[in-house]
Short mmCIF file of C-alpha atoms in Angstrom, two decimals:
data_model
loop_
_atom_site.label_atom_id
_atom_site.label_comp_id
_atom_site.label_asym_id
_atom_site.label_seq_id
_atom_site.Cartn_x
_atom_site.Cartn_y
_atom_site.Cartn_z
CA UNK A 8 121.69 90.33 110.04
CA UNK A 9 119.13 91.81 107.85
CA UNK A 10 118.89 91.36 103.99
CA UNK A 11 121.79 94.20 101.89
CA UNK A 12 120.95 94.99 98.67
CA UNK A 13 123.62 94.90 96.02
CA UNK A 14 123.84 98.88 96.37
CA UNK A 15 125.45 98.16 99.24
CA UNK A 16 125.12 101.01 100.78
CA UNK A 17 126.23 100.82 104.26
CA UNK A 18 123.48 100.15 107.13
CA UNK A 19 120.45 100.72 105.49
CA UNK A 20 118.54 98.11 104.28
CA UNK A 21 115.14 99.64 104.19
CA UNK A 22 112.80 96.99 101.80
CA UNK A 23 109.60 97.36 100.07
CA UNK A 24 107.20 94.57 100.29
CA UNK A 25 105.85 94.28 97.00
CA UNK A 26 103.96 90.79 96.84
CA UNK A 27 104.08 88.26 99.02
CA UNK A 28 101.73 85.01 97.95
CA UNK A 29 102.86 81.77 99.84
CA UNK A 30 107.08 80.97 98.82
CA UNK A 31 106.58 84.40 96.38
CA UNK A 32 108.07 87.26 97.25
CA UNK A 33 108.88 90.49 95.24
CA UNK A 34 110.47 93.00 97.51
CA UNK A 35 112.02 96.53 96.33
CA UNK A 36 115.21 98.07 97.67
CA UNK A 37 114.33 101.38 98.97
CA UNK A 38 117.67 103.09 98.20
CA UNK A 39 118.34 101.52 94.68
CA UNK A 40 115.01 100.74 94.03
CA UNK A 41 116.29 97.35 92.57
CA UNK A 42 113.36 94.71 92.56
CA UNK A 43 114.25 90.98 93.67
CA UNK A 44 112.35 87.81 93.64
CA UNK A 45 112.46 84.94 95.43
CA UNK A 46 110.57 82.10 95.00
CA UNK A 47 109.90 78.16 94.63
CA UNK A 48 110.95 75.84 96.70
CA UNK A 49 112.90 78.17 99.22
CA UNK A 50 111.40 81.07 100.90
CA UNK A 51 113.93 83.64 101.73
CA UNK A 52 113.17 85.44 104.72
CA UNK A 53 115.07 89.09 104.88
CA UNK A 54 117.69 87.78 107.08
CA UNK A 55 119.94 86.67 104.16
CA UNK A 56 122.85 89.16 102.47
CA UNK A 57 121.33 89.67 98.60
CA UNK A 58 125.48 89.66 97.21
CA UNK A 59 125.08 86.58 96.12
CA UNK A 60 121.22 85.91 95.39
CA UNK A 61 121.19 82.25 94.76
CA UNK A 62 117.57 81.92 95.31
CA UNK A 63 116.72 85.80 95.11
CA UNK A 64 116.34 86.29 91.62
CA UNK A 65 117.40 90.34 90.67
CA UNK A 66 114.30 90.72 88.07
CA UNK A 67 115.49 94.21 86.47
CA UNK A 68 118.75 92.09 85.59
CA UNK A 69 117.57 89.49 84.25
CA UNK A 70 114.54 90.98 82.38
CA UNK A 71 112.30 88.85 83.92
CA UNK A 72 110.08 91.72 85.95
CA UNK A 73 106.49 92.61 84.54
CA UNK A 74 103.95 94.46 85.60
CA UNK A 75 101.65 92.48 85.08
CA UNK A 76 102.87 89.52 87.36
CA UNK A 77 102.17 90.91 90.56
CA UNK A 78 99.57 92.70 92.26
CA UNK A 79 102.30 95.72 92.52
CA UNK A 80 101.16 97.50 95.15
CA UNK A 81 104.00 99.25 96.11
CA UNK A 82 105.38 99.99 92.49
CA UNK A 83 107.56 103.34 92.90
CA UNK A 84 105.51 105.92 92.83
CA UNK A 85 107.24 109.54 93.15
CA UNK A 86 106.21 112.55 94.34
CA UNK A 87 107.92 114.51 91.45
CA UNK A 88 106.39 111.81 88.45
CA UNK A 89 105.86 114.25 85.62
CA UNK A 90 102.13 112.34 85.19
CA UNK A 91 101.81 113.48 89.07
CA UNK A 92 98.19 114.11 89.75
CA UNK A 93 97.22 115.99 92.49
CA UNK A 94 93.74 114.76 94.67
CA UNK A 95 94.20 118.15 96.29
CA UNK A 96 92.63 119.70 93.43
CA UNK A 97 89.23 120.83 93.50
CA UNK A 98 86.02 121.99 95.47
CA UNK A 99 86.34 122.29 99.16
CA UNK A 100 83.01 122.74 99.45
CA UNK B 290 123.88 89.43 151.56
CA UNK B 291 120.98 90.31 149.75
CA UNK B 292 123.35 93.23 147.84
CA UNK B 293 125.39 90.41 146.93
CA UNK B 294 122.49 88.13 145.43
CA UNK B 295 121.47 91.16 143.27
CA UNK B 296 124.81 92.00 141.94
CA UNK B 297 125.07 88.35 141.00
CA UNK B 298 121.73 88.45 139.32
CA UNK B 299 122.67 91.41 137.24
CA UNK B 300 125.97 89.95 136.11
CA UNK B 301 123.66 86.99 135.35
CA UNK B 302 121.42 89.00 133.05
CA UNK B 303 124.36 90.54 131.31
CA UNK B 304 125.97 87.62 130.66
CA UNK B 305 122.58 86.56 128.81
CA UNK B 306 122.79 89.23 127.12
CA UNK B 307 126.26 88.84 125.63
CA UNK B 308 125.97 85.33 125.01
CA UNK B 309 122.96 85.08 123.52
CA UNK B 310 121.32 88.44 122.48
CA UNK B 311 118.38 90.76 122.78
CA UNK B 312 116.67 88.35 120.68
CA UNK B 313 116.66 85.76 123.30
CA UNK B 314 115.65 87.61 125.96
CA UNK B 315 111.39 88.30 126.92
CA UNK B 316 110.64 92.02 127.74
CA UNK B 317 110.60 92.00 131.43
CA UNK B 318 114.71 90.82 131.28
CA UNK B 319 115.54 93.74 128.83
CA UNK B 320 113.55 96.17 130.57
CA UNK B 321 115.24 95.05 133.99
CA UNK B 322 118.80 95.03 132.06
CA UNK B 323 118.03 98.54 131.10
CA UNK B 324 116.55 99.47 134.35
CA UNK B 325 120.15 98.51 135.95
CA UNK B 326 122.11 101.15 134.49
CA UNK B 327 119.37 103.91 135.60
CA UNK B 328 118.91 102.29 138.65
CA UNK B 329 122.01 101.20 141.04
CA UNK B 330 121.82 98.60 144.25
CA UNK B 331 118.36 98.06 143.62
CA UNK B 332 116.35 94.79 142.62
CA UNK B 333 114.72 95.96 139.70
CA UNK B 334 112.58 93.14 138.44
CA UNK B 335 109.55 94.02 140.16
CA UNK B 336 109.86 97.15 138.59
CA UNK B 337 110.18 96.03 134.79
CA UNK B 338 107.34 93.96 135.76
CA UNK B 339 105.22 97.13 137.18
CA UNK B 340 106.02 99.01 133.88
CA UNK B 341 105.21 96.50 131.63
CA UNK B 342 101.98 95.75 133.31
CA UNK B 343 101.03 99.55 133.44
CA UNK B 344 102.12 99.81 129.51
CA UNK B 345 101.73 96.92 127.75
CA UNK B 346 104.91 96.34 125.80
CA UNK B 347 108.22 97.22 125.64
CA UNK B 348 107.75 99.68 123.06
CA UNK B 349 104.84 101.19 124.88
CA UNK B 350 107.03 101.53 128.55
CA UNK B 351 109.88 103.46 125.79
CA UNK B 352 107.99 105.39 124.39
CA UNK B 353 105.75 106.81 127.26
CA UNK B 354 105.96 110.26 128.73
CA UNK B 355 108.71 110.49 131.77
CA UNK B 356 106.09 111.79 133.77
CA UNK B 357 104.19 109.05 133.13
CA UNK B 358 106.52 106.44 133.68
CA UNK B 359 107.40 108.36 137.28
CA UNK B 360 104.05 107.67 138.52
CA UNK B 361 105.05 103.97 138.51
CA UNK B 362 106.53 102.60 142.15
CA UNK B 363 110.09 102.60 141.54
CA UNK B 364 110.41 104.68 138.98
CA UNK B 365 112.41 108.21 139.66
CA UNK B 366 113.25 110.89 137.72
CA UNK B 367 116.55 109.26 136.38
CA UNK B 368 115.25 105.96 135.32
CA UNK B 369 112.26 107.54 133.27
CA UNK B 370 114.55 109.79 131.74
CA UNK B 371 116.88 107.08 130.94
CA UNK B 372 114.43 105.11 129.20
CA UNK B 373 112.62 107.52 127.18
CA UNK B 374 116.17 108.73 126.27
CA UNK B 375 116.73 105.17 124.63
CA UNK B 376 113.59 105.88 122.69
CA UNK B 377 114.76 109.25 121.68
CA UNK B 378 118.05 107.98 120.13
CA UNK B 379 116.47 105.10 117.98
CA UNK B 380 113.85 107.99 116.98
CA UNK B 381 117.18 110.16 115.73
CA UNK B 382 118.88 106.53 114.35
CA UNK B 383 116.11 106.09 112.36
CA UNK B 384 116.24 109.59 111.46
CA UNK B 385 119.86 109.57 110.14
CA UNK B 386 119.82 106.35 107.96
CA UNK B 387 117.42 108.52 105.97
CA UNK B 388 120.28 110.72 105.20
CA UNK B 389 122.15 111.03 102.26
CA UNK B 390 125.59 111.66 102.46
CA UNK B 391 125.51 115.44 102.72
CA UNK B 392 123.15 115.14 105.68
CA UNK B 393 119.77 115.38 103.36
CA UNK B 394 116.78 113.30 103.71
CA UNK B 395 114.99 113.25 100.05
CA UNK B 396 111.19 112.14 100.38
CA UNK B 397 110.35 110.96 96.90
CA UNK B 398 108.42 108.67 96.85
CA UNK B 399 105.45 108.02 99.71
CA UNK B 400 107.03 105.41 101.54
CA UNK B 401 110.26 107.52 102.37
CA UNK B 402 107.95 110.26 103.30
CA UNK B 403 105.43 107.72 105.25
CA UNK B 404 109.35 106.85 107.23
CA UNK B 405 109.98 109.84 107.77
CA UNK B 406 106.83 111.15 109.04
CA UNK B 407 106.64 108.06 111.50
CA UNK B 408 110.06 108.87 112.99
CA UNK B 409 108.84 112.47 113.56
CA UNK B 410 106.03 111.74 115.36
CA UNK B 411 106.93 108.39 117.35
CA UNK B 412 106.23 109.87 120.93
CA UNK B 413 103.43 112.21 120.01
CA UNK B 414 100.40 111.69 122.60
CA UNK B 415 98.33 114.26 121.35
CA UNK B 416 97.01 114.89 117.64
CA UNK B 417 100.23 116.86 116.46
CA UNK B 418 100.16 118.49 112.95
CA UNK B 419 103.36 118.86 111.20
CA UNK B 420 104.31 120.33 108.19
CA UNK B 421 107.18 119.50 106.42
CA UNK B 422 108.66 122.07 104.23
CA UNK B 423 110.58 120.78 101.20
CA UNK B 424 112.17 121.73 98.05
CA UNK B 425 111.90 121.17 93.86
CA UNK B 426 113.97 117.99 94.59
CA UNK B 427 111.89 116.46 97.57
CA UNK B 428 114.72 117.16 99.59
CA UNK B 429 113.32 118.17 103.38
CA UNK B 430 114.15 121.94 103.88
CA UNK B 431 112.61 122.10 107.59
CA UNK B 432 109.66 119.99 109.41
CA UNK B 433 107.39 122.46 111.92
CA UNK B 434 105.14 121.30 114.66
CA UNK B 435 102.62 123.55 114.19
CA UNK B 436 99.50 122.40 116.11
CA UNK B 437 99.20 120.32 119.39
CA UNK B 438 95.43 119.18 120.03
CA UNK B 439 93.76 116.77 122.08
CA UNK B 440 94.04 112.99 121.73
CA UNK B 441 91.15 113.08 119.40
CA UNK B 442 91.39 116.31 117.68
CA UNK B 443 93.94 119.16 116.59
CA UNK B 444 92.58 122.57 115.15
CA UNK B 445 95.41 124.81 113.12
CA UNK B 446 95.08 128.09 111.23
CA UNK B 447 95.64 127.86 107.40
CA UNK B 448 97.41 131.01 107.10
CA UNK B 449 100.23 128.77 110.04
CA UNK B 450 100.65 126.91 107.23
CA UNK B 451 101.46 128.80 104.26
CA UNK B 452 103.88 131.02 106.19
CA UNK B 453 105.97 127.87 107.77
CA UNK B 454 106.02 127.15 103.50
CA UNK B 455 106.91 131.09 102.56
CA UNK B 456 109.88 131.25 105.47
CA UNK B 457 111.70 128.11 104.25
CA UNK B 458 111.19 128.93 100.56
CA UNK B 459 109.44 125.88 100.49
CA UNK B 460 108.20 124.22 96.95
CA UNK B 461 106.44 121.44 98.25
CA UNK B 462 104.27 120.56 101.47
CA UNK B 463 103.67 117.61 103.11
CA UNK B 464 101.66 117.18 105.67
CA UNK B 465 101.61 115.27 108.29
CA UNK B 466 98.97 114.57 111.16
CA UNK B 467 98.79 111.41 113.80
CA UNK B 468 95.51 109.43 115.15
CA UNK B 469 96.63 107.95 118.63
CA UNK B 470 93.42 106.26 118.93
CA UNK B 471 95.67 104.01 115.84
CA UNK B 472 92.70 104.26 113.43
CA UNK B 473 93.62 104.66 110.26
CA UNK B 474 91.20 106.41 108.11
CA UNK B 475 91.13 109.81 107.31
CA UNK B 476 88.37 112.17 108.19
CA UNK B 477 86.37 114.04 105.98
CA UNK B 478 87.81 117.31 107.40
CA UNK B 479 91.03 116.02 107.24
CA UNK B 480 90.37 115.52 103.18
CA UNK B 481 88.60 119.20 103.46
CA UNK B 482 91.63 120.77 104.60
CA UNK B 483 94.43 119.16 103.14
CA UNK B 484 92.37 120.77 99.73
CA UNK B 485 91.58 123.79 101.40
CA UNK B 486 95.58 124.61 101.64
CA UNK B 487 96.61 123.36 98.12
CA UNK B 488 93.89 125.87 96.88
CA UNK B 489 95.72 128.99 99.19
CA UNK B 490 99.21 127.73 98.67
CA UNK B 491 98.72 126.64 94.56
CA UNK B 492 98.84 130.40 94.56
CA UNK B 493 101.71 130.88 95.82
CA UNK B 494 103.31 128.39 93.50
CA UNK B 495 103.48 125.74 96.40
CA UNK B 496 102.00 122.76 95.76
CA UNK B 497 100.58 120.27 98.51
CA UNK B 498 102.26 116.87 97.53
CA UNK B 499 100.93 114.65 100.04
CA UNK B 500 98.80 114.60 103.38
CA UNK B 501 99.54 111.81 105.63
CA UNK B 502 97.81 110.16 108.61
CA UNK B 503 100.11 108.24 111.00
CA UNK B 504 99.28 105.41 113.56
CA UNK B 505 102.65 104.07 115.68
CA UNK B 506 103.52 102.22 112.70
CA UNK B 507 101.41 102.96 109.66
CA UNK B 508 100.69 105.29 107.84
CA UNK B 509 97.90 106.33 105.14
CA UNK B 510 98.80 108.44 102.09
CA UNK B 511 95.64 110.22 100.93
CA UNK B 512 97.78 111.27 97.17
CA UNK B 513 97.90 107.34 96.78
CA UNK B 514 95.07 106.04 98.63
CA UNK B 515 97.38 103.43 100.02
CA UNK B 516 98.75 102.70 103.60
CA UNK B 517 102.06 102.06 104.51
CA UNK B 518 102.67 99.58 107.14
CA UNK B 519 105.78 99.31 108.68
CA UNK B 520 106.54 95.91 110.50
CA UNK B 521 109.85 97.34 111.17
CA UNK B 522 110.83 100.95 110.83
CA UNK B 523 112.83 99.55 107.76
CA UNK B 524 110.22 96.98 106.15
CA UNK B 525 107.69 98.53 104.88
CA UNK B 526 104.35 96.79 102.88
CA UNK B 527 101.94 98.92 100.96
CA UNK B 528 98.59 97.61 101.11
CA UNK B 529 95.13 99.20 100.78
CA UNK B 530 93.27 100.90 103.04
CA UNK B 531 90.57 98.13 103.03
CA UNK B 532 93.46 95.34 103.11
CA UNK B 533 94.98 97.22 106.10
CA UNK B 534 91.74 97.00 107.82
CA UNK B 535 91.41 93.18 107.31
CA UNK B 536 94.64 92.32 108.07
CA UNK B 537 96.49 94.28 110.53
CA UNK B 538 93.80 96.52 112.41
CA UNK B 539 90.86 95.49 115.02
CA UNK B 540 87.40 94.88 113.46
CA UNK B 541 85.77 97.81 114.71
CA UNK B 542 87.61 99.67 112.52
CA UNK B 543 86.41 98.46 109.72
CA UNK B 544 83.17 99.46 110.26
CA UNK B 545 84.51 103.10 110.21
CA UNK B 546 84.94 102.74 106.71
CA UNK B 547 81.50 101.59 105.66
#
């Protein structure tokens, strides 16, 4: 069985990778967009149900998440950010 | 005699397959399993061998055209329907868990869209461009095919583009184009015109949100500079192009980059 979110929502557990650095990992729900950590002395592979994260550690929660902690990659970025920047923009030679 | 042996052997593989799972089981058994239900009173061993000589992988034999899989001894019409059918539906599955529960799929952000895109375009063989039409939500209106190329190139008219956009009332574009040569890295016409459109469309008040480049399971977002590498259609990691280079693809196409 593959890692469910706290959403819940039934069969789809689509993850983010965020960071992964030896037992560290910071992975993103893709529905809820929740961000969990696991870390230490266990390394959680995505095979475990997130209901009750014992060693997953639900970082929005807990107010543990920053930035700055991880190389965050894969931090949400949406198409319809109001600071959206188009690279479309500008000479086509 | 021989009938009997094979019928036992098939129970046999079954039976593996109930006790212990896919998981347990190498290519060649699945592939035979499979080949059993498109394939009756036959031994069909050698035959999951042939394929997955021929192909490569499992996912390679699935995913190949049923006229190429019919040029393999063995192999009929039936059977090579049968398997690229299997392919189809997890293509559609993979489709549908997109879904929201009124049957929408919202891109917003590049890794549903990179999902998304990859689904779409799973059995392509050719360069394929696809444009997918969506609206002020992200939410996927329509998705065209509107070029079919070579395996190394696709040429499309501009114009194709803008009225796929103007027909669905479209407010954003994506758009979407595969390299089955599985290098990664964006050409400079494909930067030239991805900008080319946003500067026809902007004036239509339809904005270009993304252009993406697919491999069979990555893809490159040129908004975000960033690729998105799926080790399972739901696990996705976003990495750099560079990072993508060094750790997932072969060498030689790094040196595209430099």
């Amino acid at each position: 069985m593959q890692a469910k979110c706290i959403c819940r929502v039934p069969d789809i557990n689509n993850w983010t990778i965020i960071h992964i650095t030896g037992r560290d990992r910071v992975i993103r729900c893709s529905q809820c967009r929740q961000i969990w950590h696991s870390y230490g002395s266990y390394t959680k592979e995505l095979t475990e149900d997130l209901v009750s994260p014992y060693e997953w550690r639900h970082l929005i929660r807990t107010q543990e998440y920053h930035k700055g902690d991880y190389e965050i990659e894969g931090e949400p970025e949406s198409y319809l950010d109001p600071a959206f920047e188009s690279r479309f923009e500008g000479e086509t030679e | 005699m021989d009938e009997n042996l094979h019928k036992g052997h098939r129970e046999r593989i079954r039976k593996a397959y109930l006790e212990r799972g896919m998981d347990s089981m190498p290519d060649h058994a699945v592939l035979e399993l499979l080949l059993t239900y498109a394939i009756p009173r036959r031994d069909v061993n050698d035959t999951a061998h042939l394929l997955l000589n021929r192909f490569g992988s499992l996912n390679n034999v699935l995913s190949a055209d049923p006229r190429e899989l019919m040029q393999t001894e063995g192999v009929g019409q039936s059977a090579a329907v049968f398997l690229h059918m299997l392919f189809d539906a997890h293509r559609r599955l993979n489709l549908q868990t997109m879904q929201n529960a009124n049957g929408k799929v919202r891109l917003e952000t590049p890794q549903d869209a990179c999902r998304y895109a990859l689904a779409l375009s799973a059995s392509d063989r050719n360069e394929t461009l696809r444009v997918i039409s969506l609206d002020a939500s992200m939410t996927v209106l329509h998705d065209d095919v509107l070029e079919v190329g070579t395996p190394t190139n696709v040429h499309f008219e501009p114009r194709r583009v803008v009225e796929t956009a103007l027909l669905h009332n479209a407010r954003y574009l994506i758009l979407t184009h595969n390299h089955p040569s599985n290098i990664l890295v964006p050409s400079s016409d494909d930067v030239k015109t991805a900008k080319m459109i946003q500067e026809i469309a902007s004036k239509l008040e339809i904005d270009v949100r993304d252009q993406l480049i697919l491999t069979k399971n990555a893809a490159y977002s040129y908004q975000y500079d960033r690729v998105f590498f799926f080790s399972t259609p739901a696990i996705c990691h976003a990495m750099s192009l560079e990072e993508y280079c060094d750790t997932i693809c072969a060498p030689r196409t790094k040196s595209k980059l430099s």
